[in-house]
Amino acid sequence: MVGRFAPRTARPALPHQAAPAARRRTGAPQTGALPSGPAAAGRNEAAVPGAEGGARAPYPGVEGRAEPSLTREWTPPGPLDLRLVLGPLRRGPADPTFRMTPDGAFWRAARTPEGPGTLRVAARGDRVGAEAWGPGAEWLLAGLPALLGADDDPDAFTPHHHLLAVTERRRPGLRLLRTGLVMESLIPSVLEQKVTTDEAYRAWRLLVRRYGTPAPGPTAALGLHVMPDARTWAMIPSWEWHKAGVDTKRSSTILRAVRAAPRLEQASAMPFPQAKARLELIPGIGPWTSAETLQRSNGAPDAVTVGDYHLPGIVGHALADNRHATDEEMLTLLTPYEGQRHRATRLILLSGRIPERRGPRMTPGNIAAL
């Protein structure tokens, strides 16, 4: 099979093949696996263990066994809208790695370099409170400021169009996030190539739920899962990709990417041009996919999405009343925002100035029925 690793003599069972009790143990970290030291220090922040005895009271509407946790508080340097900042991480309303609960908290399950982890983020006045579970808890808390846009510089953007100036004033809490994780953004971006968003979201949902692991912490009622590791992605049989509606071209691209996962993850610490070049060395990953990935993993403010079906028309309509703009015309319109073109497109999308639809929606495909 294309892109598979060489089989091992005793191949471990995939997550969905394990017994229920074993799967629960996989999703719940051992007490000794949690770090005991504080997370990286920062401005007006603290990282401490969870409630005394290693257990914290369950959150309203969130069920699950109490597990040890770490907490941290952080004061952002300016206005911060958690929904705007963290929204790009959500891959559809039923994304198994991301949830927003009625109490206004955001939950995120991630596979960090230290292992699986769950992060809960909520606003507390002018501060942000976070709690994390699992082997990756300390890593997630250490990266909290970057995740919430601490490395972003909104003042570097100067609007040259009335629409952008008005939207920037109305959305002062917009900051560009940085996860520091490449594969968790690259794989769903590949799934979104050349299909409708509903098809891509369905594929991501089915594959993560079937081959991922339950997220650490009190996440049972939320149904949070950590995405599979690179080897598990490579071991997914071809017919399972087909059942999820993923064609051979996209699945082969993912298989090639996971074989080079350590090298691709290094791109999270590279400047945008070098990171883009690193990702596009993989056949099947082009400018559209690399931009969609680096916008999230690197917080790249100039990673404009080229090759999108809708974006050129939206930008053209907003800035020049040209709903039929091409990629070249879009880039010309964005020339005054060189270095901040991704932020400019985010503001355009938030402005609400979107051209009206003049035709039927694209009909989703269903290769799983073939």
mmCIF file of C-alpha atoms in Angstrom:
data_model
loop_
_atom_site.group_PDB
_atom_site.id
_atom_site.type_symbol
_atom_site.label_atom_id
_atom_site.label_comp_id
_atom_site.label_asym_id
_atom_site.label_seq_id
_atom_site.Cartn_x
_atom_site.Cartn_y
_atom_site.Cartn_z
ATOM 1 C CA MET A 1 0.000 0.000 0.000
ATOM 2 C CA VAL A 2 1.217 3.493 -0.861
ATOM 3 C CA GLY A 3 2.920 5.401 1.941
ATOM 4 C CA ARG A 4 2.748 2.638 4.588
ATOM 5 C CA PHE A 5 5.552 2.094 7.054
ATOM 6 C CA ALA A 6 7.280 -1.267 6.949
ATOM 7 C CA PRO A 7 5.144 -3.634 9.085
ATOM 8 C CA ARG A 8 6.455 -4.637 12.465
ATOM 9 C CA THR A 9 6.770 -8.236 13.591
ATOM 10 C CA ALA A 10 4.214 -7.696 16.372
ATOM 11 C CA ARG A 11 2.060 -4.816 15.210
ATOM 12 C CA PRO A 12 0.189 -3.108 18.077
ATOM 13 C CA ALA A 13 -3.587 -2.960 17.903
ATOM 14 C CA LEU A 14 -5.135 0.245 16.614
ATOM 15 C CA PRO A 15 -7.142 2.296 19.141
ATOM 16 C CA HIS A 16 -10.527 1.157 17.790
ATOM 17 C CA GLN A 17 -9.423 -2.496 18.034
ATOM 18 C CA ALA A 18 -8.545 -2.326 21.731
ATOM 19 C CA ALA A 19 -10.901 -3.504 24.418
ATOM 20 C CA PRO A 20 -13.039 -0.754 26.018
ATOM 21 C CA ALA A 21 -11.131 -0.887 29.300
ATOM 22 C CA ALA A 22 -7.806 -0.620 27.503
ATOM 23 C CA ARG A 23 -9.085 2.313 25.464
ATOM 24 C CA ARG A 24 -10.107 4.093 28.647
ATOM 25 C CA ARG A 25 -6.682 3.508 30.093
ATOM 26 C CA THR A 26 -5.092 4.902 26.926
ATOM 27 C CA GLY A 27 -7.091 8.089 27.174
ATOM 28 C CA ALA A 28 -6.418 8.592 30.898
ATOM 29 C CA PRO A 29 -2.826 9.453 31.846
ATOM 30 C CA GLN A 30 -1.165 7.826 34.845
ATOM 31 C CA THR A 31 -0.712 10.063 37.868
ATOM 32 C CA GLY A 32 3.043 9.855 37.631
ATOM 33 C CA ALA A 33 3.005 11.007 34.014
ATOM 34 C CA LEU A 34 1.862 14.511 34.910
ATOM 35 C CA PRO A 35 4.568 17.156 35.452
ATOM 36 C CA SER A 36 5.006 18.544 38.920
ATOM 37 C CA GLY A 37 6.869 21.759 38.060
ATOM 38 C CA PRO A 38 5.263 25.064 37.042
ATOM 39 C CA ALA A 39 4.694 26.014 33.429
ATOM 40 C CA ALA A 40 6.875 28.651 31.803
ATOM 41 C CA ALA A 41 6.704 31.929 33.681
ATOM 42 C CA GLY A 42 5.057 34.987 32.132
ATOM 43 C CA ARG A 43 3.391 38.290 32.935
ATOM 44 C CA ASN A 44 0.904 38.096 35.840
ATOM 45 C CA GLU A 45 0.476 34.357 35.521
ATOM 46 C CA ALA A 46 0.638 31.255 37.640
ATOM 47 C CA ALA A 47 0.845 27.522 37.002
ATOM 48 C CA VAL A 48 -0.178 25.326 39.920
ATOM 49 C CA PRO A 49 -1.446 21.788 40.410
ATOM 50 C CA GLY A 50 -5.192 21.190 40.402
ATOM 51 C CA ALA A 51 -7.388 21.058 43.477
ATOM 52 C CA GLU A 52 -5.855 19.579 46.590
ATOM 53 C CA GLY A 53 -5.484 15.864 46.248
ATOM 54 C CA GLY A 54 -5.075 16.098 42.483
ATOM 55 C CA ALA A 55 -8.805 16.398 41.687
ATOM 56 C CA ARG A 56 -10.879 19.410 40.728
ATOM 57 C CA ALA A 57 -14.642 19.719 40.944
ATOM 58 C CA PRO A 58 -16.374 18.880 37.652
ATOM 59 C CA TYR A 59 -17.503 21.746 35.454
ATOM 60 C CA PRO A 60 -21.217 22.333 34.869
ATOM 61 C CA GLY A 61 -22.437 20.037 32.110
ATOM 62 C CA VAL A 62 -19.074 18.236 31.864
ATOM 63 C CA GLU A 63 -18.919 14.713 33.190
ATOM 64 C CA GLY A 64 -15.963 12.456 33.674
ATOM 65 C CA ARG A 65 -13.623 11.011 36.244
ATOM 66 C CA ALA A 66 -11.654 13.615 38.174
ATOM 67 C CA GLU A 67 -7.999 13.558 37.132
ATOM 68 C CA PRO A 68 -4.928 15.525 38.189
ATOM 69 C CA SER A 69 -4.542 18.808 36.360
ATOM 70 C CA LEU A 70 -2.348 21.877 36.076
ATOM 71 C CA THR A 71 -3.684 25.430 35.933
ATOM 72 C CA ARG A 72 -2.414 28.764 34.759
ATOM 73 C CA GLU A 73 -3.589 32.362 34.497
ATOM 74 C CA TRP A 74 -2.359 34.844 31.931
ATOM 75 C CA THR A 75 -3.057 38.530 31.323
ATOM 76 C CA PRO A 76 -3.194 39.412 27.615
ATOM 77 C CA PRO A 77 -1.482 42.655 26.576
ATOM 78 C CA GLY A 78 -4.698 44.024 25.034
ATOM 79 C CA PRO A 79 -8.293 43.176 24.128
ATOM 80 C CA LEU A 80 -8.798 39.483 23.444
ATOM 81 C CA ASP A 81 -11.821 37.711 21.962
ATOM 82 C CA LEU A 82 -11.388 33.981 22.597
ATOM 83 C CA ARG A 83 -14.007 33.041 20.020
ATOM 84 C CA LEU A 84 -12.229 34.980 17.251
ATOM 85 C CA VAL A 85 -8.775 33.776 18.247
ATOM 86 C CA LEU A 86 -9.529 30.068 18.739
ATOM 87 C CA GLY A 87 -12.250 29.753 16.099
ATOM 88 C CA PRO A 88 -9.866 28.728 13.260
ATOM 89 C CA LEU A 89 -9.028 25.530 15.194
ATOM 90 C CA ARG A 90 -12.614 24.286 14.962
ATOM 91 C CA ARG A 91 -13.171 21.919 12.047
ATOM 92 C CA GLY A 92 -16.947 21.884 11.923
ATOM 93 C CA PRO A 93 -19.647 21.936 14.625
ATOM 94 C CA ALA A 94 -18.907 18.342 15.721
ATOM 95 C CA ASP A 95 -15.110 18.523 15.670
ATOM 96 C CA PRO A 96 -13.969 15.797 18.112
ATOM 97 C CA THR A 97 -10.863 17.808 19.064
ATOM 98 C CA PHE A 98 -12.572 21.117 19.909
ATOM 99 C CA ARG A 99 -15.601 22.216 21.925
ATOM 100 C CA MET A 100 -17.155 25.408 23.250
ATOM 101 C CA THR A 101 -19.354 24.792 26.308
ATOM 102 C CA PRO A 102 -22.361 26.849 27.487
ATOM 103 C CA ASP A 103 -20.262 28.413 30.268
ATOM 104 C CA GLY A 104 -18.122 30.156 27.610
ATOM 105 C CA ALA A 105 -15.098 27.873 27.994
ATOM 106 C CA PHE A 106 -13.121 26.436 25.078
ATOM 107 C CA TRP A 107 -11.848 22.866 25.221
ATOM 108 C CA ARG A 108 -9.073 21.611 22.979
ATOM 109 C CA ALA A 109 -7.557 18.123 22.682
ATOM 110 C CA ALA A 110 -4.103 17.990 21.132
ATOM 111 C CA ARG A 111 -1.230 15.597 20.548
ATOM 112 C CA THR A 112 1.793 17.494 21.836
ATOM 113 C CA PRO A 113 5.490 16.527 21.691
ATOM 114 C CA GLU A 114 5.035 15.349 25.300
ATOM 115 C CA GLY A 115 1.939 13.258 24.588
ATOM 116 C CA PRO A 116 -1.846 13.717 24.532
ATOM 117 C CA GLY A 117 -3.296 16.666 26.413
ATOM 118 C CA THR A 118 -6.547 18.523 26.987
ATOM 119 C CA LEU A 119 -6.722 22.285 27.497
ATOM 120 C CA ARG A 120 -9.649 24.282 28.875
ATOM 121 C CA VAL A 121 -9.496 28.059 28.367
ATOM 122 C CA ALA A 122 -11.936 30.616 29.756
ATOM 123 C CA ALA A 123 -11.984 34.386 30.248
ATOM 124 C CA ARG A 124 -11.828 35.665 33.838
ATOM 125 C CA GLY A 125 -12.368 39.391 33.610
ATOM 126 C CA ASP A 126 -9.266 40.889 32.033
ATOM 127 C CA ARG A 127 -7.347 37.637 32.550
ATOM 128 C CA VAL A 128 -7.478 34.203 30.952
ATOM 129 C CA GLY A 129 -7.638 31.060 33.053
ATOM 130 C CA ALA A 130 -6.510 27.695 31.709
ATOM 131 C CA GLU A 131 -6.508 24.137 33.014
ATOM 132 C CA ALA A 132 -4.840 21.167 31.364
ATOM 133 C CA TRP A 133 -4.790 17.398 31.768
ATOM 134 C CA GLY A 134 -2.641 14.562 30.494
ATOM 135 C CA PRO A 135 1.053 14.072 29.688
ATOM 136 C CA GLY A 136 0.938 17.153 27.436
ATOM 137 C CA ALA A 137 -0.561 19.424 30.101
ATOM 138 C CA GLU A 138 2.595 21.377 30.906
ATOM 139 C CA TRP A 139 3.433 21.809 27.208
ATOM 140 C CA LEU A 140 -0.051 23.172 26.503
ATOM 141 C CA LEU A 141 0.091 25.624 29.401
ATOM 142 C CA ALA A 142 3.571 26.792 28.445
ATOM 143 C CA GLY A 143 2.249 27.586 24.966
ATOM 144 C CA LEU A 144 -0.911 29.330 26.176
ATOM 145 C CA PRO A 145 0.249 32.917 25.420
ATOM 146 C CA ALA A 146 1.347 31.992 21.894
ATOM 147 C CA LEU A 147 -1.901 30.095 21.346
ATOM 148 C CA LEU A 148 -3.843 33.227 22.274
ATOM 149 C CA GLY A 149 -1.826 35.542 20.044
ATOM 150 C CA ALA A 150 0.880 36.879 22.351
ATOM 151 C CA ASP A 151 3.379 36.668 19.472
ATOM 152 C CA ASP A 152 1.022 38.516 17.144
ATOM 153 C CA ASP A 153 1.424 42.258 16.541
ATOM 154 C CA PRO A 154 -1.895 43.840 15.500
ATOM 155 C CA ASP A 155 -0.241 47.278 15.456
ATOM 156 C CA ALA A 156 1.808 46.185 12.431
ATOM 157 C CA PHE A 157 -1.378 46.348 10.356
ATOM 158 C CA THR A 158 -2.350 49.670 8.782
ATOM 159 C CA PRO A 159 -5.743 49.679 7.041
ATOM 160 C CA HIS A 160 -5.838 51.419 3.657
ATOM 161 C CA HIS A 161 -9.523 50.786 3.008
ATOM 162 C CA HIS A 162 -12.509 52.120 4.913
ATOM 163 C CA LEU A 163 -14.025 48.648 5.301
ATOM 164 C CA LEU A 164 -10.889 47.275 6.953
ATOM 165 C CA ALA A 165 -10.527 50.308 9.218
ATOM 166 C CA VAL A 166 -14.116 49.980 10.443
ATOM 167 C CA THR A 167 -13.854 46.212 10.968
ATOM 168 C CA GLU A 168 -10.569 46.552 12.861
ATOM 169 C CA ARG A 169 -12.197 49.022 15.263
ATOM 170 C CA ARG A 170 -15.200 46.752 15.743
ATOM 171 C CA ARG A 171 -13.086 43.638 16.332
ATOM 172 C CA PRO A 172 -10.298 44.778 18.668
ATOM 173 C CA GLY A 173 -10.005 41.296 20.176
ATOM 174 C CA LEU A 174 -8.774 39.637 16.974
ATOM 175 C CA ARG A 175 -5.327 38.098 17.310
ATOM 176 C CA LEU A 176 -3.650 35.430 15.194
ATOM 177 C CA LEU A 177 -3.085 32.227 17.137
ATOM 178 C CA ARG A 178 -0.016 30.009 17.045
ATOM 179 C CA THR A 179 -0.335 26.356 18.082
ATOM 180 C CA GLY A 180 3.250 25.256 17.386
ATOM 181 C CA LEU A 181 1.826 21.973 16.005
ATOM 182 C CA VAL A 182 2.010 21.390 12.257
ATOM 183 C CA MET A 183 0.444 17.959 11.690
ATOM 184 C CA GLU A 184 -2.781 18.715 13.566
ATOM 185 C CA SER A 185 -3.482 21.534 11.092
ATOM 186 C CA LEU A 186 -1.932 19.930 8.019
ATOM 187 C CA ILE A 187 -3.989 16.729 7.993
ATOM 188 C CA PRO A 188 -7.444 18.381 8.154
ATOM 189 C CA SER A 189 -6.271 20.940 5.587
ATOM 190 C CA VAL A 190 -5.406 18.117 3.198
ATOM 191 C CA LEU A 191 -8.847 16.608 3.836
ATOM 192 C CA GLU A 192 -10.373 19.941 2.774
ATOM 193 C CA GLN A 193 -8.687 19.903 -0.645
ATOM 194 C CA LYS A 194 -11.121 20.065 -3.606
ATOM 195 C CA VAL A 195 -14.229 19.076 -1.607
ATOM 196 C CA THR A 196 -16.994 20.858 0.269
ATOM 197 C CA THR A 197 -16.408 21.736 3.899
ATOM 198 C CA ASP A 198 -19.158 19.335 4.983
ATOM 199 C CA GLU A 199 -17.348 16.432 3.285
ATOM 200 C CA ALA A 200 -14.022 17.396 4.854
ATOM 201 C CA TYR A 201 -15.494 17.875 8.331
ATOM 202 C CA ARG A 202 -17.217 14.488 8.120
ATOM 203 C CA ALA A 203 -13.982 12.743 7.136
ATOM 204 C CA TRP A 204 -12.020 14.404 9.956
ATOM 205 C CA ARG A 205 -14.737 13.541 12.470
ATOM 206 C CA LEU A 206 -14.994 9.874 11.468
ATOM 207 C CA LEU A 207 -11.249 9.246 11.296
ATOM 208 C CA VAL A 208 -10.370 10.961 14.577
ATOM 209 C CA ARG A 209 -13.168 9.266 16.489
ATOM 210 C CA ARG A 210 -12.278 5.846 15.112
ATOM 211 C CA TYR A 211 -8.482 5.984 15.269
ATOM 212 C CA GLY A 212 -7.799 8.685 17.847
ATOM 213 C CA THR A 213 -7.801 8.226 21.619
ATOM 214 C CA PRO A 214 -10.190 9.686 24.229
ATOM 215 C CA ALA A 215 -8.851 12.989 25.517
ATOM 216 C CA PRO A 216 -7.470 13.128 29.080
ATOM 217 C CA GLY A 217 -9.466 14.875 31.785
ATOM 218 C CA PRO A 218 -13.214 15.254 32.441
ATOM 219 C CA THR A 219 -14.146 15.053 28.764
ATOM 220 C CA ALA A 220 -16.441 12.017 28.604
ATOM 221 C CA ALA A 221 -19.616 14.053 28.084
ATOM 222 C CA LEU A 222 -17.883 16.282 25.524
ATOM 223 C CA GLY A 223 -16.695 13.337 23.432
ATOM 224 C CA LEU A 224 -13.264 14.900 22.944
ATOM 225 C CA HIS A 225 -10.621 12.820 21.179
ATOM 226 C CA VAL A 226 -6.919 13.337 20.525
ATOM 227 C CA MET A 227 -6.039 12.842 16.883
ATOM 228 C CA PRO A 228 -4.011 9.706 15.965
ATOM 229 C CA ASP A 229 -0.237 9.744 16.011
ATOM 230 C CA ALA A 230 1.748 9.540 12.770
ATOM 231 C CA ARG A 231 2.108 5.756 12.798
ATOM 232 C CA THR A 232 -1.602 5.203 13.389
ATOM 233 C CA TRP A 233 -2.467 7.474 10.452
ATOM 234 C CA ALA A 234 -0.107 5.395 8.310
ATOM 235 C CA MET A 235 -1.764 2.133 9.390
ATOM 236 C CA ILE A 236 -5.321 3.129 8.435
ATOM 237 C CA PRO A 237 -6.479 0.664 5.748
ATOM 238 C CA SER A 238 -7.380 2.015 2.323
ATOM 239 C CA TRP A 239 -11.018 0.939 2.658
ATOM 240 C CA GLU A 240 -11.408 3.008 5.844
ATOM 241 C CA TRP A 241 -10.272 6.128 3.982
ATOM 242 C CA HIS A 242 -12.840 5.257 1.330
ATOM 243 C CA LYS A 243 -15.632 4.800 3.912
ATOM 244 C CA ALA A 244 -14.784 8.242 5.307
ATOM 245 C CA GLY A 245 -15.176 9.731 1.825
ATOM 246 C CA VAL A 246 -11.463 10.435 1.300
ATOM 247 C CA ASP A 247 -10.190 9.743 -2.205
ATOM 248 C CA THR A 248 -6.834 8.159 -2.960
ATOM 249 C CA LYS A 249 -5.163 11.445 -3.867
ATOM 250 C CA ARG A 250 -5.815 13.043 -0.471
ATOM 251 C CA SER A 251 -5.143 9.897 1.569
ATOM 252 C CA SER A 252 -1.843 9.354 -0.276
ATOM 253 C CA THR A 253 -0.817 12.943 0.494
ATOM 254 C CA ILE A 254 -1.511 12.388 4.192
ATOM 255 C CA LEU A 255 0.438 9.120 4.156
ATOM 256 C CA ARG A 256 3.434 10.848 2.567
ATOM 257 C CA ALA A 257 3.206 13.652 5.139
ATOM 258 C CA VAL A 258 3.064 11.413 8.214
ATOM 259 C CA ARG A 259 6.185 9.574 7.047
ATOM 260 C CA ALA A 260 8.001 12.922 7.282
ATOM 261 C CA ALA A 261 6.115 14.136 10.369
ATOM 262 C CA PRO A 262 9.202 14.970 12.518
ATOM 263 C CA ARG A 263 10.676 17.073 9.713
ATOM 264 C CA LEU A 264 7.384 18.813 9.035
ATOM 265 C CA GLU A 265 6.894 19.621 12.721
ATOM 266 C CA GLN A 266 10.187 21.524 12.616
ATOM 267 C CA ALA A 267 8.496 24.033 10.320
ATOM 268 C CA SER A 268 6.603 25.451 13.324
ATOM 269 C CA ALA A 269 9.828 27.195 14.432
ATOM 270 C CA MET A 270 10.818 28.446 10.961
ATOM 271 C CA PRO A 271 10.149 31.813 9.308
ATOM 272 C CA PHE A 272 7.158 31.687 6.985
ATOM 273 C CA PRO A 273 9.037 31.380 3.631
ATOM 274 C CA GLN A 274 11.189 28.501 4.874
ATOM 275 C CA ALA A 275 8.258 26.792 6.591
ATOM 276 C CA LYS A 276 6.167 27.064 3.427
ATOM 277 C CA ALA A 277 8.973 25.572 1.342
ATOM 278 C CA ARG A 278 9.414 22.701 3.827
ATOM 279 C CA LEU A 279 5.738 21.725 3.663
ATOM 280 C CA GLU A 280 5.523 21.990 -0.118
ATOM 281 C CA LEU A 281 8.339 19.478 -0.551
ATOM 282 C CA ILE A 282 5.658 16.827 0.028
ATOM 283 C CA PRO A 283 3.846 15.961 -3.237
ATOM 284 C CA GLY A 284 0.186 16.919 -2.893
ATOM 285 C CA ILE A 285 0.854 19.886 -0.587
ATOM 286 C CA GLY A 286 0.651 23.160 -2.482
ATOM 287 C CA PRO A 287 0.289 26.861 -1.662
ATOM 288 C CA TRP A 288 -3.335 26.519 -0.500
ATOM 289 C CA THR A 289 -2.624 23.710 1.970
ATOM 290 C CA SER A 290 0.632 25.195 3.292
ATOM 291 C CA ALA A 291 -1.040 28.569 3.903
ATOM 292 C CA GLU A 292 -4.027 27.022 5.699
ATOM 293 C CA THR A 293 -1.626 25.050 7.896
ATOM 294 C CA LEU A 294 0.868 27.795 8.744
ATOM 295 C CA GLN A 295 -1.869 30.290 9.555
ATOM 296 C CA ARG A 296 -2.619 28.075 12.549
ATOM 297 C CA SER A 297 0.663 26.384 13.453
ATOM 298 C CA ASN A 298 2.919 29.433 12.992
ATOM 299 C CA GLY A 299 0.507 32.340 13.343
ATOM 300 C CA ALA A 300 1.802 33.596 9.988
ATOM 301 C CA PRO A 301 0.189 37.010 9.335
ATOM 302 C CA ASP A 302 1.164 37.006 5.637
ATOM 303 C CA ALA A 303 0.030 33.462 4.783
ATOM 304 C CA VAL A 304 -2.630 34.450 2.271
ATOM 305 C CA THR A 305 -4.672 31.530 0.954
ATOM 306 C CA VAL A 306 -4.121 31.249 -2.798
ATOM 307 C CA GLY A 307 -6.139 28.790 -4.875
ATOM 308 C CA ASP A 308 -9.312 29.023 -2.793
ATOM 309 C CA TYR A 309 -12.652 28.644 -4.571
ATOM 310 C CA HIS A 310 -14.361 31.558 -2.791
ATOM 311 C CA LEU A 311 -11.714 33.870 -1.268
ATOM 312 C CA PRO A 312 -10.640 35.814 -4.403
ATOM 313 C CA GLY A 313 -14.253 36.759 -5.131
ATOM 314 C CA ILE A 314 -14.846 37.778 -1.510
ATOM 315 C CA VAL A 315 -11.720 39.961 -1.394
ATOM 316 C CA GLY A 316 -12.453 41.397 -4.836
ATOM 317 C CA HIS A 317 -16.051 42.202 -3.883
ATOM 318 C CA ALA A 318 -15.004 43.852 -0.602
ATOM 319 C CA LEU A 319 -12.141 45.972 -1.925
ATOM 320 C CA ALA A 320 -13.028 46.606 -5.573
ATOM 321 C CA ASP A 321 -16.654 45.523 -6.072
ATOM 322 C CA ASN A 322 -15.413 42.678 -8.274
ATOM 323 C CA ARG A 323 -16.953 39.387 -7.234
ATOM 324 C CA HIS A 324 -15.239 37.567 -10.116
ATOM 325 C CA ALA A 325 -11.673 38.453 -9.078
ATOM 326 C CA THR A 326 -8.926 35.929 -9.763
ATOM 327 C CA ASP A 327 -6.044 34.978 -7.486
ATOM 328 C CA GLU A 328 -3.784 37.439 -9.321
ATOM 329 C CA GLU A 329 -6.302 40.260 -8.898
ATOM 330 C CA MET A 330 -6.750 39.372 -5.231
ATOM 331 C CA LEU A 331 -3.003 39.536 -4.616
ATOM 332 C CA THR A 332 -2.850 42.905 -6.377
ATOM 333 C CA LEU A 333 -5.603 44.267 -4.127
ATOM 334 C CA LEU A 334 -3.745 42.950 -1.074
ATOM 335 C CA THR A 335 -0.395 44.469 -2.108
ATOM 336 C CA PRO A 336 -0.711 47.411 0.352
ATOM 337 C CA TYR A 337 -0.937 44.844 3.172
ATOM 338 C CA GLU A 338 2.245 42.935 2.294
ATOM 339 C CA GLY A 339 3.349 41.150 5.450
ATOM 340 C CA GLN A 340 -0.180 41.260 6.899
ATOM 341 C CA ARG A 341 -2.272 39.812 4.080
ATOM 342 C CA HIS A 342 -3.749 36.998 6.152
ATOM 343 C CA ARG A 343 -4.943 39.499 8.763
ATOM 344 C CA ALA A 344 -6.463 41.604 5.986
ATOM 345 C CA THR A 345 -8.450 38.623 4.668
ATOM 346 C CA ARG A 346 -9.603 37.719 8.193
ATOM 347 C CA LEU A 347 -10.925 41.251 8.657
ATOM 348 C CA ILE A 348 -12.676 41.121 5.278
ATOM 349 C CA LEU A 349 -14.381 37.863 6.224
ATOM 350 C CA LEU A 350 -15.413 39.363 9.585
ATOM 351 C CA SER A 351 -16.786 42.497 7.936
ATOM 352 C CA GLY A 352 -19.819 40.667 6.585
ATOM 353 C CA ARG A 353 -19.348 42.164 3.118
ATOM 354 C CA ILE A 354 -19.708 38.876 1.253
ATOM 355 C CA PRO A 355 -21.136 38.662 -2.281
ATOM 356 C CA GLU A 356 -24.631 37.187 -2.497
ATOM 357 C CA ARG A 357 -24.941 33.672 -3.841
ATOM 358 C CA ARG A 358 -26.174 33.475 -7.414
ATOM 359 C CA GLY A 359 -26.269 29.742 -7.921
ATOM 360 C CA PRO A 360 -26.949 26.452 -6.136
ATOM 361 C CA ARG A 361 -24.544 25.112 -3.560
ATOM 362 C CA MET A 362 -22.049 22.530 -4.734
ATOM 363 C CA THR A 363 -23.475 19.035 -4.336
ATOM 364 C CA PRO A 364 -21.381 16.997 -1.877
ATOM 365 C CA GLY A 365 -19.924 13.796 -3.244
ATOM 366 C CA ASN A 366 -20.189 10.400 -1.604
ATOM 367 C CA ILE A 367 -17.482 8.017 -2.762
ATOM 368 C CA ALA A 368 -18.180 5.786 0.240
ATOM 369 C CA ALA A 369 -21.317 4.565 -1.557
ATOM 370 C CA LEU A 370 -19.318 3.428 -4.590
#
